[in-house]
Coordinates of C-alpha atoms and ligand atoms in Angstrom, one line a residue:
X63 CA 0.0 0.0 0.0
X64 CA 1.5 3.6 -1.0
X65 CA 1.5 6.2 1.3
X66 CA -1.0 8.3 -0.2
X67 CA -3.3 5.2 0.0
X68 CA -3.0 4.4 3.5
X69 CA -3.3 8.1 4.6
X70 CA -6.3 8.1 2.7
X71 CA -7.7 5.2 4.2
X72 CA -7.1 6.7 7.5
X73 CA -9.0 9.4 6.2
X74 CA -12.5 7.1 5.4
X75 CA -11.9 5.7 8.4
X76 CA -11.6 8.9 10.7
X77 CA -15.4 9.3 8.8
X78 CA -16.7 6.3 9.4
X79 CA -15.8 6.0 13.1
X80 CA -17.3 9.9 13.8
X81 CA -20.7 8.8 12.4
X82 CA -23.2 8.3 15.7
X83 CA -24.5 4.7 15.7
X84 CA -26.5 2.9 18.0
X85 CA -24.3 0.5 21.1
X86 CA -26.6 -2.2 19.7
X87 CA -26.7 -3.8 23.4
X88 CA -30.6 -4.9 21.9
X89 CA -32.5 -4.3 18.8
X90 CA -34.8 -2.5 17.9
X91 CA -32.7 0.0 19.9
X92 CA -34.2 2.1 22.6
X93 CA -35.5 5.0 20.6
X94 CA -38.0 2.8 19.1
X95 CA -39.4 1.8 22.2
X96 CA -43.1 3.2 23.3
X97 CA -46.3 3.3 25.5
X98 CA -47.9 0.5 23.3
X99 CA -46.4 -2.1 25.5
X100 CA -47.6 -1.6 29.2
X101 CA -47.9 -4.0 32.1
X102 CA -50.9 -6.1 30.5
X103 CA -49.0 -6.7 27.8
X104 CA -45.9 -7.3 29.5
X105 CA -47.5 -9.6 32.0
X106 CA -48.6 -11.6 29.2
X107 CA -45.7 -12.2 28.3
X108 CA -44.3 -13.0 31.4
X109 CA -46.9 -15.8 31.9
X110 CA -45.6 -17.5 28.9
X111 CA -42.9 -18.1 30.6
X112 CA -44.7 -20.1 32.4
X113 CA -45.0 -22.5 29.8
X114 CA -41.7 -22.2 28.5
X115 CA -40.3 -25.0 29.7
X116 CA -36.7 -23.1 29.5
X117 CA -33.6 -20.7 31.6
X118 CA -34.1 -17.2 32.1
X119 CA -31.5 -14.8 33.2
X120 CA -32.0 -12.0 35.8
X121 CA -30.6 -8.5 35.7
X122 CA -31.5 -6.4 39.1
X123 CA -30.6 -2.9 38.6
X124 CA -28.9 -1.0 41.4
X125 CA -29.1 3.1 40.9
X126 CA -27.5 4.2 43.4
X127 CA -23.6 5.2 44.1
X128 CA -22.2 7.0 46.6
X129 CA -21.0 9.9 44.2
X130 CA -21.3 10.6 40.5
X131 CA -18.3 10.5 38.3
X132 CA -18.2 13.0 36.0
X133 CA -18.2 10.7 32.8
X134 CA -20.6 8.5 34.2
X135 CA -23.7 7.5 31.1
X136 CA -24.9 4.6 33.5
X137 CA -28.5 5.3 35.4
X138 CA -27.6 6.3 38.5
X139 CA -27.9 8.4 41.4
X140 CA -25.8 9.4 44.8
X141 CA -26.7 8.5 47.6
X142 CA -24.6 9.1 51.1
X143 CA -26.4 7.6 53.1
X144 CA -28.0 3.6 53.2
X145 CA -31.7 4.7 54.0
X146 CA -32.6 4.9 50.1
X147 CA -30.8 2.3 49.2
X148 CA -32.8 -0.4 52.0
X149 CA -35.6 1.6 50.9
X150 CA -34.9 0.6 47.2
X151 CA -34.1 -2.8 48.3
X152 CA -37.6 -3.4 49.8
X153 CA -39.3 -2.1 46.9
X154 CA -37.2 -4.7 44.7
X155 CA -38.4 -7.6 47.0
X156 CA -42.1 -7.0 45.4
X157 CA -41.0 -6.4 42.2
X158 CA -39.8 -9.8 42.4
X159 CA -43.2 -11.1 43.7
X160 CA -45.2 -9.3 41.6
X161 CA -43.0 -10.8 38.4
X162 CA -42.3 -14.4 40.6
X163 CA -46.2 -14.7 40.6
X164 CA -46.5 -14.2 36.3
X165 CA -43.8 -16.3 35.6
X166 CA -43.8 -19.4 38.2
X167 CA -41.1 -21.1 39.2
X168 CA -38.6 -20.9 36.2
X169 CA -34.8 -21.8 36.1
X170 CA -33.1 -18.9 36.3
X171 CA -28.9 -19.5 34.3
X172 CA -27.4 -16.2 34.4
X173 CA -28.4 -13.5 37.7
X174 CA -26.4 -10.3 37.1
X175 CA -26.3 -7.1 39.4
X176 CA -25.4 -3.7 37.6
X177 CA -26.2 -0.2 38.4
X178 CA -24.8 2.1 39.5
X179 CA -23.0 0.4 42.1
X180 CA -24.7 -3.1 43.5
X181 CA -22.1 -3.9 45.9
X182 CA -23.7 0.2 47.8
X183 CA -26.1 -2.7 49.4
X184 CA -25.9 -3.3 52.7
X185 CA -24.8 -7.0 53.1
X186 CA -28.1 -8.1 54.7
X187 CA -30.1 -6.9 52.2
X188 CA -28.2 -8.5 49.6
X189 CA -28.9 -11.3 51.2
X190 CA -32.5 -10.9 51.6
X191 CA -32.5 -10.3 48.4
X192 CA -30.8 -13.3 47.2
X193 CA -33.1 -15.6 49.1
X194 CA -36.3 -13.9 47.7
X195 CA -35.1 -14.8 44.6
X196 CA -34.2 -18.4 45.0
X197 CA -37.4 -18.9 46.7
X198 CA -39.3 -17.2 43.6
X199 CA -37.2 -18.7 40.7
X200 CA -34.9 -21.6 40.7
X201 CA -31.2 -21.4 40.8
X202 CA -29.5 -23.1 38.6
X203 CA -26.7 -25.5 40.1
X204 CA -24.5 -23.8 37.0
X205 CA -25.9 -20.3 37.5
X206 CA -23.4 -17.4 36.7
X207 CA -24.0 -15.4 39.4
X208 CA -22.6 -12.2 38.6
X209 CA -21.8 -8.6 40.1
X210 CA -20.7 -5.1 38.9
X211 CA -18.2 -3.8 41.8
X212 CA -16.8 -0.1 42.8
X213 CA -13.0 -1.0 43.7
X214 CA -13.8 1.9 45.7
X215 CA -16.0 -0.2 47.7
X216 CA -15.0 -3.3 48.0
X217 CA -14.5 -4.8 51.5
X218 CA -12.6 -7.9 52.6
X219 CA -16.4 -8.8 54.4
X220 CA -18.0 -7.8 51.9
X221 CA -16.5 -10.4 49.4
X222 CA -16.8 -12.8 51.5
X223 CA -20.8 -12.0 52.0
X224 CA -20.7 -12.3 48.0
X225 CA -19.5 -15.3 47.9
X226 CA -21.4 -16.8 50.7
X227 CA -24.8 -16.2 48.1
X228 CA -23.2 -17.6 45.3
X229 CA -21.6 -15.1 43.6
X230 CA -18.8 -16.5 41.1
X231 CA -18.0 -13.5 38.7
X232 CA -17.4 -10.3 39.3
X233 CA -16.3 -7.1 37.4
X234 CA -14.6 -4.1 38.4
X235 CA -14.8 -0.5 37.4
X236 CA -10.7 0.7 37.2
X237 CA -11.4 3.0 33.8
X238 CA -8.0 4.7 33.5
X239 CA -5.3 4.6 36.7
X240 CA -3.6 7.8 35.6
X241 CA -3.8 10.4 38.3
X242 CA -4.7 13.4 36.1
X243 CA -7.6 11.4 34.4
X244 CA -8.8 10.1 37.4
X245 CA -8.9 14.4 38.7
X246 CA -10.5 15.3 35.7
X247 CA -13.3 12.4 35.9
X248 CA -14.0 12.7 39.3
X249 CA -13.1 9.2 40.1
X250 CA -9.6 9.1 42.6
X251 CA -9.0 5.5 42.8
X252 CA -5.2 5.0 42.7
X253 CA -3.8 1.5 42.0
X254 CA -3.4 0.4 45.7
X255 CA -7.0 0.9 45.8
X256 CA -7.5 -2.0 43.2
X257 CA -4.8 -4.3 43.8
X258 CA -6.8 -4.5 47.7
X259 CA -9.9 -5.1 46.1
X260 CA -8.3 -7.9 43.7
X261 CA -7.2 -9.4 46.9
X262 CA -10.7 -9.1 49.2
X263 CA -11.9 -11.1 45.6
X264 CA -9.5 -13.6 45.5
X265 CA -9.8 -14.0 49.2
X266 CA -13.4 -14.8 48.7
X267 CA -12.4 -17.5 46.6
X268 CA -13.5 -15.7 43.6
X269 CA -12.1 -16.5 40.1
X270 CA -13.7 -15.1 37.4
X271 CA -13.0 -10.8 37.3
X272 CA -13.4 -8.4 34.6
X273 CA -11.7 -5.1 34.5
X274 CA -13.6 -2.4 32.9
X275 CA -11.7 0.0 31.0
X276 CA -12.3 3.4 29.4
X277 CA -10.8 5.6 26.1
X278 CA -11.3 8.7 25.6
X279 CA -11.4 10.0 28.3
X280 CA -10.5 13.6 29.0
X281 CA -6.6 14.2 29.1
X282 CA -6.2 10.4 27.9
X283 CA -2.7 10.0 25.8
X284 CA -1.3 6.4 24.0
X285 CA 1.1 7.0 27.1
X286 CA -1.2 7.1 30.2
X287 CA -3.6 4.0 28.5
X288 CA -0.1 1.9 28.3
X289 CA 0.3 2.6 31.9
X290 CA -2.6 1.4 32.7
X291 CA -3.1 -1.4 30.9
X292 CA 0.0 -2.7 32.0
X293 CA -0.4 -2.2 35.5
X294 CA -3.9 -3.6 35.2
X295 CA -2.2 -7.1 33.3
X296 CA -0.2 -7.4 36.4
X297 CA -3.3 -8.2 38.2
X298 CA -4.6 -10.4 35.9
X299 CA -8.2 -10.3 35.4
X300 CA -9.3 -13.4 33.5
X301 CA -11.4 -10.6 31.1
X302 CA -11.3 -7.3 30.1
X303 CA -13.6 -4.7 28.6
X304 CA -12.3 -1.5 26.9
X305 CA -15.1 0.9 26.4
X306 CA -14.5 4.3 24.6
X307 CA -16.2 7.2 26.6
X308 CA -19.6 8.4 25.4
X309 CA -19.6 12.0 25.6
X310 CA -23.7 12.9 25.5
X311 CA -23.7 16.0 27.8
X312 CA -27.4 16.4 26.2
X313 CA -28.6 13.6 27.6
X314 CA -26.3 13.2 30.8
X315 CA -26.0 16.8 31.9
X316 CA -23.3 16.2 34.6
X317 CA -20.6 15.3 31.5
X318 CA -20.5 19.1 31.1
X319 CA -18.1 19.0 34.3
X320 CA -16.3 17.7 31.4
X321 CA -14.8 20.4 28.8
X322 CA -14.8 19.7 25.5
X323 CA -11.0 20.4 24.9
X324 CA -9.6 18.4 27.3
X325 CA -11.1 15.4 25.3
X326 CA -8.9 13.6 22.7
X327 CA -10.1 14.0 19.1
X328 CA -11.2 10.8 16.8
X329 CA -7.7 10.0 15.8
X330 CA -6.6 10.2 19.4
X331 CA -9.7 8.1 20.0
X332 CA -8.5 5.1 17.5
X333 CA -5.2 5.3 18.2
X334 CA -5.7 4.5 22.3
X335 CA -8.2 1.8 21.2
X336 CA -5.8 0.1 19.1
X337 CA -3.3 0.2 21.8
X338 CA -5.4 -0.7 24.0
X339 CA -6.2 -3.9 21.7
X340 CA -2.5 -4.3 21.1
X341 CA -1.2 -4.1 24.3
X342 CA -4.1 -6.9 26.0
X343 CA -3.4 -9.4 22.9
X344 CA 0.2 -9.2 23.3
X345 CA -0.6 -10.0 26.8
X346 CA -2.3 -13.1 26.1
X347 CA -6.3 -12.7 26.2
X348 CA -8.2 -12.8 23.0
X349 CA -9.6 -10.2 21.6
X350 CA -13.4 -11.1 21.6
X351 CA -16.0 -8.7 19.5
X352 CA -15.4 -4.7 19.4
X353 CA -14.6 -4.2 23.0
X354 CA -14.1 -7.2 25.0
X355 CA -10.8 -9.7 26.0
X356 CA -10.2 -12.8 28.1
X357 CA -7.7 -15.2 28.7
X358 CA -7.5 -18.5 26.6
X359 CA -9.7 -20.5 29.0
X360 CA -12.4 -18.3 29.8
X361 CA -15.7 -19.9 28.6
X362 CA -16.7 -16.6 26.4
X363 CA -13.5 -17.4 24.3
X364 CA -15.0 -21.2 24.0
X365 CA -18.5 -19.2 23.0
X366 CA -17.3 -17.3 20.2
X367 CA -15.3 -19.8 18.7
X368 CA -18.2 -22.2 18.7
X369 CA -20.6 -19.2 17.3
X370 CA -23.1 -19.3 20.7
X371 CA -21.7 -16.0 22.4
X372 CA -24.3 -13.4 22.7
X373 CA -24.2 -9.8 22.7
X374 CA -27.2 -8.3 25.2
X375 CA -27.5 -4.7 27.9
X376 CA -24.1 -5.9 29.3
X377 CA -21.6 -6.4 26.4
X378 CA -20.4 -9.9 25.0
X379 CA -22.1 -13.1 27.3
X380 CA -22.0 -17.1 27.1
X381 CA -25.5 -16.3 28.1
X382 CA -28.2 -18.0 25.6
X383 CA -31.4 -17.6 27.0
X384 CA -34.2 -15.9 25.3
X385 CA -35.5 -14.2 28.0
X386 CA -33.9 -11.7 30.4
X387 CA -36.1 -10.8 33.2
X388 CA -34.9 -6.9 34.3
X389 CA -35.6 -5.7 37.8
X390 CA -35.7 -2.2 39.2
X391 CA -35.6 1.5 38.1
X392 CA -35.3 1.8 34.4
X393 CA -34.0 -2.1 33.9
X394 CA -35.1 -3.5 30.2
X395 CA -36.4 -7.0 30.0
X396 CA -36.5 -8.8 26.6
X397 CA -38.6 -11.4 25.6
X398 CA -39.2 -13.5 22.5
X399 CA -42.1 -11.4 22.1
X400 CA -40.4 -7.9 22.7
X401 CA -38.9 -5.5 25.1
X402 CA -40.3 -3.8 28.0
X403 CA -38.7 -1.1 30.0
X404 CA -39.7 0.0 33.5
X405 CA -40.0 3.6 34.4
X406 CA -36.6 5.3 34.6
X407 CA -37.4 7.1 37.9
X408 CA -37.4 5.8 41.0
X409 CA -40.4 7.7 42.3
X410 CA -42.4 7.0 39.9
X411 CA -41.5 2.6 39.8
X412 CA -41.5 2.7 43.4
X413 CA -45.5 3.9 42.9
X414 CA -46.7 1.6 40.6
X415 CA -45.1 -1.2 42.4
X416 CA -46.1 -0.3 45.7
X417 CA -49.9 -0.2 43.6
X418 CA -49.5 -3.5 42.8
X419 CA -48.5 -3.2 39.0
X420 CA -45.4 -3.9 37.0
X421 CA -43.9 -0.7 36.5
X422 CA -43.3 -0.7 33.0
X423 CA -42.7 2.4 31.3
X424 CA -42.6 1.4 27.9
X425 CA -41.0 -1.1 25.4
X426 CA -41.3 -2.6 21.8
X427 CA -43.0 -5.5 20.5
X428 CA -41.2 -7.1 17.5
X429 CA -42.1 -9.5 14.8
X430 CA -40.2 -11.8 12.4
X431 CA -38.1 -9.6 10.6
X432 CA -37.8 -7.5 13.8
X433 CA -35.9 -10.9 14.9
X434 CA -34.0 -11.7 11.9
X435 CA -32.6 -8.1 11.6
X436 CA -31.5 -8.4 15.1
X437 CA -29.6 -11.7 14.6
X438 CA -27.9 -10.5 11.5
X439 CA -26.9 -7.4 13.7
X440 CA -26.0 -10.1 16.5
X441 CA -23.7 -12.3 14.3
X442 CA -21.8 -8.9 12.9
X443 CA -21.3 -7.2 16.4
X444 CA -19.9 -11.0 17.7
X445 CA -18.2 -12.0 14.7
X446 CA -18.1 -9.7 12.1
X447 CA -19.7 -11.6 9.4
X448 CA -23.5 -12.9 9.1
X449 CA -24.6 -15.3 6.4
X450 CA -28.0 -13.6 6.0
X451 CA -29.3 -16.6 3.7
X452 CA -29.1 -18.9 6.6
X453 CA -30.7 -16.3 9.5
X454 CA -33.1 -15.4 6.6
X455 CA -34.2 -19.3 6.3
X456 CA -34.3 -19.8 9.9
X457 CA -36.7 -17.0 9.9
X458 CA -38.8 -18.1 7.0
X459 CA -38.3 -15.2 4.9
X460 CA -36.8 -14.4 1.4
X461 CA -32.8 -13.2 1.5
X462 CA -34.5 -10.9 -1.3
X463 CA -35.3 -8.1 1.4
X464 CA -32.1 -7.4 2.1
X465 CA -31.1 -6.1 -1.8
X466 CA -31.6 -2.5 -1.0
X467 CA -29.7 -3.1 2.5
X468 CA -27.1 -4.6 0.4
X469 CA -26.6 -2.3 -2.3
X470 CA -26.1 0.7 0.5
X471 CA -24.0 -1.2 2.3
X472 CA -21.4 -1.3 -0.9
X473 CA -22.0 2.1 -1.9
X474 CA -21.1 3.0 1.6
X475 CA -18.4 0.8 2.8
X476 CA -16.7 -0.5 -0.8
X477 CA -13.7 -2.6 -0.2
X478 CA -14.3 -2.9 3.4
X479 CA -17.0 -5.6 3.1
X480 CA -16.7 -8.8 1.4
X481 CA -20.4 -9.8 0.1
X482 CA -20.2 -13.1 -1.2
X483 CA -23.7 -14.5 -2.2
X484 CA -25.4 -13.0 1.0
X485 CA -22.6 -14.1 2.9
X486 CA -21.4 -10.7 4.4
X487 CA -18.1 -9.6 6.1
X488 CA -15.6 -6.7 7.1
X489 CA -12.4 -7.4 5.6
X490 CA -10.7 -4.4 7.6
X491 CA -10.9 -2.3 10.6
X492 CA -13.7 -4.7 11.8
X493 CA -13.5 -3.4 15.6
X494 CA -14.1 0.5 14.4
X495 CA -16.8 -0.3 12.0
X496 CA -18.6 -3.5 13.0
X497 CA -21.5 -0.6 14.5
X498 CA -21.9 1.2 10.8
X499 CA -21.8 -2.3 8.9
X500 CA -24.5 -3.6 11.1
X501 CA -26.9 -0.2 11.2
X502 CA -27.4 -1.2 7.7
X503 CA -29.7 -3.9 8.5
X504 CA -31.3 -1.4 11.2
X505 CA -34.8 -1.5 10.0
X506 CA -35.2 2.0 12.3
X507 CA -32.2 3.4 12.3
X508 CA -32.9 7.0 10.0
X509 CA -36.3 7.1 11.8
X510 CA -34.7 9.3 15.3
X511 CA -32.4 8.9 18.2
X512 CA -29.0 10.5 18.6
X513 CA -26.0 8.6 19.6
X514 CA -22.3 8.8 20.7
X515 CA -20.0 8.3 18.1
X516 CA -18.5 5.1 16.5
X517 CA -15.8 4.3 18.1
Ligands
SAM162 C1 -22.3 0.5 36.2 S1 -20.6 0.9 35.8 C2 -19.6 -0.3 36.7 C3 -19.7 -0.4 38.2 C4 -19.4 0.7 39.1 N1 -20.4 1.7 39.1 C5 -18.1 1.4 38.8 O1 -18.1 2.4 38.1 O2 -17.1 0.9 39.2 C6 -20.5 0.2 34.2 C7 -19.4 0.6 33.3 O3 -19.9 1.5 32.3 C8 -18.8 2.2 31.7 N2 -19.2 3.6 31.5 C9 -19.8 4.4 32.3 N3 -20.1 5.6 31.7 C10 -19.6 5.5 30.5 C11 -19.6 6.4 29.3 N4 -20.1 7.6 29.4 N5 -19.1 5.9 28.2 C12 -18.6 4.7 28.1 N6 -18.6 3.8 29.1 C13 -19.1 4.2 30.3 C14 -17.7 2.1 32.7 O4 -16.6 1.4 32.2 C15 -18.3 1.4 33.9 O5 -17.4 0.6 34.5
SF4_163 S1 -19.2 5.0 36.6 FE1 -20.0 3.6 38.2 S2 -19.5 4.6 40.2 FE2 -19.3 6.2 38.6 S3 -21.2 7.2 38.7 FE3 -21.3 5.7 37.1 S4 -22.2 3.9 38.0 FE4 -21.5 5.2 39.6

C-alpha cells in the first residue's frame, strides 16, 4: 500500500468511526421503544414463561452510588447515606413477587447485578434479596452469578458475604489509573485501591474478574492508557472490557463538568483503542468482538469460537437464553415477544409497584423480521460476518429483502466488506466499524435517536 493510500484510508476511516451509531446492546434500539407495550401486555408475556419450559436470566438494577463521576452515562444516582438504598431494596423484593407470581417457578442461568454500584447494598439486604429470589425462581446449580463492583468499595467482608450467596463472577470499574484522568473524571482511585480489592476477591475465593476499562477519556494520551493497561495485566483479570467514553452531555448533563477540549479528538480516540487492543493481545487474552478480551480459558473465548456468544445490555455473554427478566428502576427485559422497560425514575416505579403493577414504562413489540434483523446485527457485532441466507431461512423469509440493504452497504463501505452470495463480512478495521456495517440492516435506524460516536 503507498502512502498516499494508507493516509487516505485513515481518512475514510476517521469518517466512518465519527458517524453516531446505535451500542446495539438490543435491537430495535431504545429510541424505538413506546407506550404501546404496558404491564398487561408485558404480563402476558411474562406468563408465557410459564409454559416455557426453559432458563431465564436476571438482571436487578442498582441506581445508586455513593457519588457521581463525571463521565458516568450509567442510570444512577448518589446516595450518602444507606436509607434509600434499603428503601430501594424493599421495593425490589415486590418487584420480584409481583413478576415471581406471572412467571412461576422458572430456572433462572445467568443472575447479574449492575447499576450504579450493587455492591452500595448493605450486606443483609443482599442477602435478603438473594433468598427472595431463590425462593421465587430456581437457581441453577451452574448459574453465573454475577456482580458489577466499585474498587472503591470493596470490603474484605463484603466479598466474602458475595461469595457466601453464590456469587462467582465479578467485574470491576478501574477505567484509566492515571492520576490526572482520574482528577478530571471525578473518580480518585489509585492503584493500591484495586490491587486490595483484587485481593478481598480472591480471598473470597472468587475467580472469574473483569476489569472495565475506558478511552477517551478527558486528558487520555497512547502514554497514560499503556500505563494502565500494564499495571492492570499485572493483576490479571481473567477478562477485560475496553469501552470508549460516550460523551452525551445532552442527555447526561453532569458530563458538562467535562470540557470539551480536554477530550482527545477521533484519531486520538482510534489510536488509544488500538493500543489498548494491542497491548491486552500481546498480553495473552483474545480479543473477543469490538470491546471485550479474556484469557484463553475463559468460557466466552469457548462461545465465540463455537458461534453461541451473545451480545445483550451488558456487552459480550455465554449467556443463551431468550428471556432476560430486568428488575428495578429503568431495567429493560426482553422477551421472545419484545422489550419492556420499566420507568426510569425511582419515584415513579416505586409507585406503581407499591400499587400493585409492574412498572413498565414502555417497550417494543417485534415481529419476524424485527428478529432476523436483530440476529444478522447479533452475528456482525460477535463475529463480524453474518450469512444472511441462513438467518433469513431460519426465519422463513426471502434473503431478497435485504437487496436495497445490500446495495447501501457497498455504496457506503466499498472494499471494506466482502459480500459473497449473502454471505457478508468486514475485511478491515472490523473493531471501528462492526456498528456502521450492522446499522445497515437497522430497519429503524434513519427514523430518530441520537448517539455517541462510532468508536
Ligand atoms: C455501572 S458501571 C460499573 C460499576 C461501578 N459503578 C463502577 O463504576 O465501578 C458500568 C461501566 O460502564 C462504563 N461507562 C460508564 N459511563 C460510560 C460512558 N459515558 N461511556 C462509556 N462507558 C461508560 C464504565 O466502564 C463502567 O465501569
Ligand atoms: S461510573 Fe460507576 S461509580 Fe461512577 S457514577 Fe457511574 S455507575 Fe456510579
Amino acid at each position: 500500500m503507498t502512502n498516499t493510500h494508507r493516509r487516505q484510508e485513515d481518512y475514510d476511516l476517521l469518517t466512518l468511526a465519527t458517524r453516531t451509531i446505535p451500542r446495539y446492546t438490543s435491537y430495535p434500539t431504545a429510541p424505538q421503544f413506546t407506550a404501546d407495550v404496558d404491564a398487561a401486555i408485558y404480563g402476558s408475556w411474562l406468563d408465557m414463561e410459564a409454559d416455557r419450559d426453559a432458563p431465564v436470566s436476571i438482571y436487578l438494577h442498582v441506581p445508586f452510588c455513593r457519588s457521581i463521576c463525571n463521565y458516568c452515562g450509567c442510570t444512577t444516582k448518589a446516595a450518602l447515606r444507606d436509607d434509600p438504598v434499603r428503601a430501594y431494596a424493599e421495593v425490589l423484593k415486590d418487584e420480584i413477587r409481583l413478576v415471581g407470581a406471572r412467571t412461576g417457578r422458572v430456572a433462572v442461568s445467568h443472575l447479574h447485578w449492575g447499576g450504579g454500584t450493587p455492591n452500595i447494598l448493605p450486606p443483609d439486604c443482599m442477602a435478603e434479596l438473594v433468598g427472595l429470589l431463590s425462593e421465587t425462581f430456581r437457581f441453577r446449580d451452574d448459574m453465573e452469578h454475577a456482580i458489577e463492583l466499585d474498587p472503591r468499595h470493596v470490603t474484605v467482608d463484603g466479598m466474602a458475604c458475595l461469595a457466601g450467596l453464590g456469587v462467582n463472577r465479578v467485574s470491576l470499574g478501574v477505567q484509566t489509573l492515571d492520576d490526572r484522568v482520574q482528577k478530571a473524571i471525578a473518580r480518585v482511585q489509585p492503584l493500591a485501591i484495586v490491587e486490595d480489592a483484587m485481593r478481598a476477591i480472591s480471598q473470597a475465593g472468587i475467580a472469574d474478574v473483569n476489569f472495565d476499562l475506558m478511552f477517551g477519556l478527558p486528558f487520555q494520551t497512547e502514554a497514560s492508557i499503556k500505563a494502565t493497561v500494564e499495571q492492570a495485566v499485572r493483576l490479571a483479570p481473567s477478562r477485560f472490557a475496553v469501552f470508549g467514553y460516550a460523551h452525551v452531555p445532552w442527555m447526561k448533563p453532569h458530563q458538562r463538568l467535562i470540557a470539551d477540549e480536554t477530550l482527545p479528538d477521533a484519531g486520538a480516540r482510534i489510536a488509544q483503542a488500538r493500543l489498548a487492543r494491542r497491548l491486552l493481545v500481546t498480553a495473552g487474552y483474545h480479543g473477543v468482538g469490538i470491546d471485550h478480551f479474556a484469557r484463553g480459558s475463559d468460557p466466552l473465548v469457548a462461545a465465540m469460537r463455537n458461534g453461541t456468544m451473545r451480545r445483550n445490555f451488558q456487552g459480550y455473554t455465554t449467556d443463551t437464553a431468550s428471556t432476560l427478566i430486568g428488575l428495578g428502576a429503568s431495567s429493560i427485559s426482553r422477551t421472545p415477544s419484545g422489550y419492556a422497560q420499566n420507568l426510569p425514575d425511582n419515584a415513579g416505579w416505586q409507585r406503581r409497584i407499591r400499587a400493585g403493577e409492574l412498572p413498565v414504562a414502555r417497550g417494543k413489540a417485534i415481529d419476524a423480521v424485527d428478529r432476523m434483523r436483530g440476529d444478522i446485527i447479533e452475528s456482525i457485532l460477535c463475529f463480524f460476518e453474518a450469512d444472511l441466507a441462513v438467518i433469513a431461512k431460519r426465519h422463513g423469509i426471502p434473503v431478497d429483502l435485504f437487496g436495497p440493504d445490500i446495495v447501501r452497504l457497498r455504496t457506503e463501505m466499498g472494499t471494506r466488506v466482502r459480500i459473497d452470495d449473502w454471505r457478508t463480512g468486514i475485511e478491515r478495521d472490523p473493531h471501528e466499524t462492526a456498528r456502521l456495517v450492522a446499522s445497515h440492516f437497522d430497519g429503524y435506524l434513519h427514523s430518530n435517536g441520537r448517539y455517541s460516536v462510532a468508536v
